[in-house]
mmCIF file of N, CA and C in Angstrom:
data_model
loop_
_atom_site.group_PDB
_atom_site.id
_atom_site.type_symbol
_atom_site.label_atom_id
_atom_site.label_comp_id
_atom_site.label_asym_id
_atom_site.label_seq_id
_atom_site.Cartn_x
_atom_site.Cartn_y
_atom_site.Cartn_z
ATOM 1 N N MET N 1 72.538 47.415 -64.063
ATOM 2 C CA MET N 1 73.254 47.390 -65.945
ATOM 3 C C MET N 1 74.073 45.982 -65.909
ATOM 4 N N ASN N 2 74.064 46.012 -67.465
ATOM 5 C CA ASN N 2 75.012 44.555 -67.461
ATOM 6 C C ASN N 2 77.112 45.118 -67.627
ATOM 7 N N LEU N 3 76.999 44.116 -68.313
ATOM 8 C CA LEU N 3 78.579 43.314 -68.073
ATOM 9 C C LEU N 3 79.412 45.048 -69.234
ATOM 10 N N LYS N 4 78.000 44.614 -70.658
ATOM 11 C CA LYS N 4 78.501 45.269 -71.676
ATOM 12 C C LYS N 4 78.363 46.348 -71.657
ATOM 13 N N GLU N 5 76.851 47.359 -70.678
ATOM 14 C CA GLU N 5 77.136 48.858 -70.296
ATOM 15 C C GLU N 5 77.610 49.182 -69.803
ATOM 16 N N ILE N 6 78.338 48.183 -68.508
ATOM 17 C CA ILE N 6 79.785 48.749 -67.315
ATOM 18 C C ILE N 6 81.215 49.329 -68.318
ATOM 19 N N LEU N 7 80.495 48.225 -69.512
ATOM 20 C CA LEU N 7 81.710 47.919 -70.343
ATOM 21 C C LEU N 7 82.461 49.475 -71.533
ATOM 22 N N ALA N 8 80.970 50.343 -70.823
ATOM 23 C CA ALA N 8 80.362 51.453 -72.804
ATOM 24 C C ALA N 8 80.925 52.235 -71.759
ATOM 25 N N GLU N 9 80.391 52.039 -71.094
ATOM 26 C CA GLU N 9 80.614 52.888 -69.959
ATOM 27 C C GLU N 9 82.223 53.723 -69.113
ATOM 28 N N GLU N 10 82.636 52.606 -68.124
ATOM 29 C CA GLU N 10 84.235 52.835 -68.609
ATOM 30 C C GLU N 10 85.580 53.059 -69.534
ATOM 31 N N ASN N 11 85.060 51.936 -71.003
ATOM 32 C CA ASN N 11 85.669 52.178 -71.568
ATOM 33 C C ASN N 11 84.923 52.361 -72.726
ATOM 34 N N PRO N 12 84.078 53.612 -73.739
ATOM 35 C CA PRO N 12 83.199 53.456 -75.059
ATOM 36 C C PRO N 12 84.784 52.247 -76.306
ATOM 37 N N GLU N 13 86.033 52.164 -75.988
ATOM 38 C CA GLU N 13 86.613 51.685 -76.855
ATOM 39 C C GLU N 13 86.871 50.135 -76.803
ATOM 40 N N ALA N 14 86.041 49.356 -75.564
ATOM 41 C CA ALA N 14 86.581 48.197 -74.969
ATOM 42 C C ALA N 14 85.907 47.231 -76.463
ATOM 43 N N GLN N 15 86.442 46.694 -77.253
ATOM 44 C CA GLN N 15 86.318 45.771 -78.038
ATOM 45 C C GLN N 15 85.455 44.227 -76.920
ATOM 46 N N LEU N 16 85.129 44.253 -78.228
ATOM 47 C CA LEU N 16 83.395 43.310 -78.592
ATOM 48 C C LEU N 16 84.106 41.778 -79.166
ATOM 49 N N TRP N 17 83.892 40.247 -78.452
ATOM 50 C CA TRP N 17 83.207 39.608 -79.851
ATOM 51 C C TRP N 17 82.511 39.751 -80.314
ATOM 52 N N ASP N 18 81.938 39.201 -81.473
ATOM 53 C CA ASP N 18 80.296 38.995 -81.828
ATOM 54 C C ASP N 18 80.546 37.672 -81.180
ATOM 55 N N GLY N 19 79.440 37.278 -81.277
ATOM 56 C CA GLY N 19 79.363 36.547 -81.418
ATOM 57 C C GLY N 19 79.319 35.326 -80.057
ATOM 58 N N PHE N 20 80.013 36.526 -78.724
ATOM 59 C CA PHE N 20 80.643 35.431 -77.669
ATOM 60 C C PHE N 20 79.492 36.247 -76.345
ATOM 61 N N ASP N 21 77.896 36.236 -76.141
ATOM 62 C CA ASP N 21 77.643 36.740 -75.941
ATOM 63 C C ASP N 21 77.102 36.079 -73.984
ATOM 64 N N ALA N 22 77.224 35.800 -74.217
ATOM 65 C CA ALA N 22 77.391 33.735 -72.955
ATOM 66 C C ALA N 22 78.951 33.333 -72.983
ATOM 67 N N ALA N 23 79.540 33.986 -73.234
ATOM 68 C CA ALA N 23 80.880 33.716 -72.783
ATOM 69 C C ALA N 23 81.322 34.703 -72.163
ATOM 70 N N LEU N 24 81.177 36.184 -72.126
ATOM 71 C CA LEU N 24 80.995 37.139 -71.138
ATOM 72 C C LEU N 24 81.537 37.476 -70.354
ATOM 73 N N ILE N 25 82.262 36.941 -69.171
ATOM 74 C CA ILE N 25 82.698 36.953 -67.965
ATOM 75 C C ILE N 25 82.671 38.519 -66.647
ATOM 76 N N GLY N 26 82.738 39.845 -67.019
ATOM 77 C CA GLY N 26 83.920 39.722 -65.853
ATOM 78 C C GLY N 26 84.928 41.021 -67.236
ATOM 79 N N VAL N 27 85.254 42.255 -66.354
ATOM 80 C CA VAL N 27 85.843 43.257 -66.910
ATOM 81 C C VAL N 27 87.123 43.444 -66.180
ATOM 82 N N VAL N 28 88.583 43.556 -66.641
ATOM 83 C CA VAL N 28 89.448 43.512 -66.334
ATOM 84 C C VAL N 28 90.428 45.109 -65.807
ATOM 85 N N ARG N 29 89.321 45.074 -65.149
ATOM 86 C CA ARG N 29 90.195 46.265 -64.049
ATOM 87 C C ARG N 29 92.071 46.738 -64.264
ATOM 88 N N ARG N 30 93.359 47.718 -64.281
ATOM 89 C CA ARG N 30 94.042 47.392 -64.498
ATOM 90 C C ARG N 30 93.927 49.010 -64.429
ATOM 91 N N ALA N 31 95.644 48.825 -62.880
ATOM 92 C CA ALA N 31 96.231 50.585 -63.350
ATOM 93 C C ALA N 31 96.283 51.147 -64.313
ATOM 94 N N CYS N 32 95.229 52.570 -64.352
ATOM 95 C CA CYS N 32 95.759 53.540 -65.029
ATOM 96 C C CYS N 32 95.885 53.012 -67.086
ATOM 97 N N LYS N 33 95.001 52.554 -67.075
ATOM 98 C CA LYS N 33 94.911 51.215 -68.444
ATOM 99 C C LYS N 33 93.404 51.649 -68.367
ATOM 100 N N PRO N 34 92.599 51.599 -69.429
ATOM 101 C CA PRO N 34 90.895 50.920 -69.914
ATOM 102 C C PRO N 34 90.905 49.589 -69.643
ATOM 103 N N SER N 35 89.633 49.625 -69.290
ATOM 104 C CA SER N 35 88.509 48.331 -68.502
ATOM 105 C C SER N 35 88.491 48.152 -70.275
ATOM 106 N N LEU N 36 88.317 46.648 -69.759
ATOM 107 C CA LEU N 36 88.317 45.363 -70.822
ATOM 108 C C LEU N 36 88.221 44.408 -70.775
ATOM 109 N N ALA N 37 86.854 43.957 -72.339
ATOM 110 C CA ALA N 37 86.546 42.514 -71.226
ATOM 111 C C ALA N 37 87.124 41.526 -71.373
ATOM 112 N N LEU N 38 86.753 40.663 -70.790
ATOM 113 C CA LEU N 38 86.965 39.471 -70.186
ATOM 114 C C LEU N 38 85.822 38.352 -70.272
ATOM 115 N N TYR N 39 86.318 37.590 -71.610
ATOM 116 C CA TYR N 39 86.051 35.991 -71.812
ATOM 117 C C TYR N 39 86.366 34.681 -71.270
ATOM 118 N N SER N 40 85.409 34.077 -70.710
ATOM 119 C CA SER N 40 85.646 32.621 -70.530
ATOM 120 C C SER N 40 86.033 31.909 -71.689
ATOM 121 N N ALA N 41 87.505 31.175 -71.483
ATOM 122 C CA ALA N 41 87.884 30.274 -72.517
ATOM 123 C C ALA N 41 86.889 28.673 -73.223
ATOM 124 N N SER N 42 86.541 28.792 -71.462
ATOM 125 C CA SER N 42 85.543 27.089 -71.806
ATOM 126 C C SER N 42 84.486 27.450 -71.973
ATOM 127 N N LYS N 43 83.704 29.063 -71.276
ATOM 128 C CA LYS N 43 82.620 29.595 -72.568
ATOM 129 C C LYS N 43 82.939 29.370 -74.113
ATOM 130 N N CYS N 44 83.927 30.248 -74.585
ATOM 131 C CA CYS N 44 83.860 30.220 -74.940
ATOM 132 C C CYS N 44 83.895 29.015 -76.080
ATOM 133 N N VAL N 45 84.349 28.282 -76.067
ATOM 134 C CA VAL N 45 84.743 26.552 -77.123
ATOM 135 C C VAL N 45 82.792 25.857 -76.620
ATOM 136 N N GLN N 46 82.164 26.262 -75.822
ATOM 137 C CA GLN N 46 80.206 26.141 -75.400
ATOM 138 C C GLN N 46 80.303 26.838 -76.667
ATOM 139 N N VAL N 47 80.213 28.505 -77.067
ATOM 140 C CA VAL N 47 79.354 29.028 -77.348
ATOM 141 C C VAL N 47 80.186 28.033 -79.116
ATOM 142 N N LEU N 48 80.433 27.514 -78.944
ATOM 143 C CA LEU N 48 81.560 27.711 -80.235
ATOM 144 C C LEU N 48 80.150 25.231 -80.786
ATOM 145 N N CYS N 49 80.953 24.722 -80.413
ATOM 146 C CA CYS N 49 80.991 23.748 -79.819
ATOM 147 C C CYS N 49 78.869 23.670 -79.810
ATOM 148 N N ALA N 50 78.416 24.853 -79.514
ATOM 149 C CA ALA N 50 77.099 25.247 -79.235
ATOM 150 C C ALA N 50 76.341 25.082 -81.342
ATOM 151 N N ASP N 51 77.082 25.857 -81.576
ATOM 152 C CA ASP N 51 77.147 25.785 -83.317
ATOM 153 C C ASP N 51 77.505 24.372 -84.147
ATOM 154 N N GLY N 52 77.660 23.416 -83.571
ATOM 155 C CA GLY N 52 78.437 22.516 -84.493
ATOM 156 C C GLY N 52 79.833 22.895 -84.177
ATOM 157 N N MET N 53 80.304 22.819 -84.059
ATOM 158 C CA MET N 53 82.096 22.506 -83.698
ATOM 159 C C MET N 53 81.945 21.399 -82.648
ATOM 160 N N ASP N 54 82.975 20.798 -82.544
ATOM 161 C CA ASP N 54 83.338 19.930 -82.292
ATOM 162 C C ASP N 54 84.340 20.551 -81.207
ATOM 163 N N TYR N 55 84.312 19.611 -79.767
ATOM 164 C CA TYR N 55 85.476 20.118 -78.609
ATOM 165 C C TYR N 55 86.729 20.432 -79.461
ATOM 166 N N ASP N 56 87.559 19.988 -80.573
ATOM 167 C CA ASP N 56 88.741 20.266 -81.227
ATOM 168 C C ASP N 56 88.905 20.917 -81.991
ATOM 169 N N GLU N 57 87.765 21.320 -82.953
ATOM 170 C CA GLU N 57 87.838 22.713 -83.907
ATOM 171 C C GLU N 57 87.257 23.676 -83.150
ATOM 172 N N ALA N 58 86.917 23.456 -81.730
ATOM 173 C CA ALA N 58 86.407 25.086 -81.587
ATOM 174 C C ALA N 58 87.483 25.302 -80.711
ATOM 175 N N ARG N 59 88.186 24.856 -79.730
ATOM 176 C CA ARG N 59 89.915 25.291 -80.054
ATOM 177 C C ARG N 59 90.739 25.087 -80.802
ATOM 178 N N GLU N 60 90.710 25.225 -81.692
ATOM 179 C CA GLU N 60 92.276 25.339 -82.536
ATOM 180 C C GLU N 60 91.568 25.850 -82.912
ATOM 181 N N TYR N 61 90.053 26.958 -83.920
ATOM 182 C CA TYR N 61 89.726 27.913 -84.038
ATOM 183 C C TYR N 61 89.814 29.222 -83.333
ATOM 184 N N LEU N 62 89.804 28.368 -82.265
ATOM 185 C CA LEU N 62 89.779 30.246 -81.137
ATOM 186 C C LEU N 62 91.260 30.576 -80.424
ATOM 187 N N ASP N 63 91.805 29.294 -80.198
ATOM 188 C CA ASP N 63 93.725 28.809 -80.650
ATOM 189 C C ASP N 63 93.858 30.454 -81.537
ATOM 190 N N PHE N 64 93.699 29.836 -83.116
ATOM 191 C CA PHE N 64 93.922 30.695 -84.233
ATOM 192 C C PHE N 64 93.792 32.115 -83.808
ATOM 193 N N ASN N 65 92.200 32.206 -84.327
ATOM 194 C CA ASN N 65 91.674 32.860 -84.456
ATOM 195 C C ASN N 65 91.200 34.482 -83.615
ATOM 196 N N THR N 66 91.752 33.361 -82.509
ATOM 197 C CA THR N 66 90.840 34.579 -81.345
ATOM 198 C C THR N 66 91.290 35.085 -80.553
ATOM 199 N N PHE N 67 92.013 33.408 -79.811
ATOM 200 C CA PHE N 67 93.029 33.328 -78.370
ATOM 201 C C PHE N 67 94.044 34.331 -79.092
ATOM 202 N N CYS N 68 94.799 34.579 -80.307
ATOM 203 C CA CYS N 68 96.116 34.497 -80.422
ATOM 204 C C CYS N 68 96.375 36.111 -81.267
ATOM 205 N N ALA N 69 94.707 36.788 -81.432
ATOM 206 C CA ALA N 69 95.159 38.201 -82.008
ATOM 207 C C ALA N 69 94.595 39.547 -81.612
ATOM 208 N N TYR N 70 95.547 40.196 -81.401
ATOM 209 C CA TYR N 70 95.394 41.316 -80.895
ATOM 210 C C TYR N 70 95.151 42.651 -80.879
ATOM 211 N N MET N 71 94.485 42.859 -81.665
ATOM 212 C CA MET N 71 94.177 44.350 -82.347
ATOM 213 C C MET N 71 94.115 45.256 -80.846
ATOM 214 N N GLY N 72 95.162 45.632 -80.544
ATOM 215 C CA GLY N 72 95.559 47.632 -79.446
ATOM 216 C C GLY N 72 95.144 46.939 -78.557
ATOM 217 N N GLU N 73 95.086 48.468 -77.660
ATOM 218 C CA GLU N 73 95.373 48.085 -76.113
ATOM 219 C C GLU N 73 93.674 47.884 -75.868
ATOM 220 N N HIS N 74 93.129 48.201 -76.497
ATOM 221 C CA HIS N 74 91.304 47.148 -76.381
ATOM 222 C C HIS N 74 90.652 46.421 -76.692
ATOM 223 N N THR N 75 91.687 44.873 -76.884
ATOM 224 C CA THR N 75 91.567 43.787 -77.404
ATOM 225 C C THR N 75 90.882 42.637 -75.842
ATOM 226 N N PRO N 76 90.309 42.624 -76.588
ATOM 227 C CA PRO N 76 89.793 41.316 -74.600
ATOM 228 C C PRO N 76 90.131 40.588 -73.984
ATOM 229 N N CYS N 77 90.624 40.322 -73.573
ATOM 230 C CA CYS N 77 91.479 39.399 -72.454
ATOM 231 C C CYS N 77 90.662 37.970 -72.409
ATOM 232 N N PHE N 78 91.632 36.922 -72.632
ATOM 233 C CA PHE N 78 91.428 35.962 -71.937
ATOM 234 C C PHE N 78 91.270 34.861 -70.666
ATOM 235 N N LEU N 79 89.696 33.769 -69.668
ATOM 236 C CA LEU N 79 90.448 33.465 -68.559
ATOM 237 C C LEU N 79 90.211 32.756 -68.778
ATOM 238 N N GLU N 80 91.727 31.925 -69.045
ATOM 239 C CA GLU N 80 91.871 30.189 -68.909
ATOM 240 C C GLU N 80 92.440 28.833 -67.267
ATOM 241 N N ALA N 81 90.063 28.645 -66.825
ATOM 242 C CA ALA N 81 91.312 28.666 -65.398
ATOM 243 C C ALA N 81 92.028 26.967 -65.778
ATOM 244 N N HIS N 82 93.475 27.465 -64.047
ATOM 245 C CA HIS N 82 93.878 25.975 -64.607
ATOM 246 C C HIS N 82 93.087 24.634 -64.166
ATOM 247 N N PRO N 83 92.828 24.557 -63.974
ATOM 248 C CA PRO N 83 92.472 22.265 -62.856
ATOM 249 C C PRO N 83 93.036 22.863 -62.182
ATOM 250 N N LYS N 84 94.583 23.117 -61.871
ATOM 251 C CA LYS N 84 94.157 23.190 -60.197
ATOM 252 C C LYS N 84 94.208 24.058 -59.454
ATOM 253 N N ALA N 85 93.853 24.673 -60.535
ATOM 254 C CA ALA N 85 93.218 26.020 -59.611
ATOM 255 C C ALA N 85 91.482 25.918 -59.248
ATOM 256 N N CYS N 86 91.470 25.017 -60.630
ATOM 257 C CA CYS N 86 89.693 24.586 -59.536
ATOM 258 C C CYS N 86 89.894 23.344 -59.496
ATOM 259 N N GLY N 87 91.337 22.599 -58.389
ATOM 260 C CA GLY N 87 90.543 21.861 -57.876
ATOM 261 C C GLY N 87 90.350 20.588 -58.812
ATOM 262 N N LEU N 88 90.786 20.601 -60.058
ATOM 263 C CA LEU N 88 90.050 18.847 -60.950
ATOM 264 C C LEU N 88 91.882 18.878 -61.389
ATOM 265 N N GLY N 89 93.311 19.090 -59.824
ATOM 266 C CA GLY N 89 93.990 18.058 -60.601
ATOM 267 C C GLY N 89 95.039 17.867 -59.826
#
């Protein structure tokens, strides 16, 4: 079963971002709340860069149009890995 199928089964109202399937990395499970889609912020940037944007354009677009968009309790979540948590800083 893929992530979209798992989400559809656990929460048929879970919202997904069109065009960002490659950035869908998991399911957020919350106590007594519906499951949500989890996207990697860095993979979202990669998707837009592959479509022709440079890093700064992609990041600005996502910060303004996607990461801050609230569409109700089924809005997807985004994972922003901190460099120190990844041993990079």
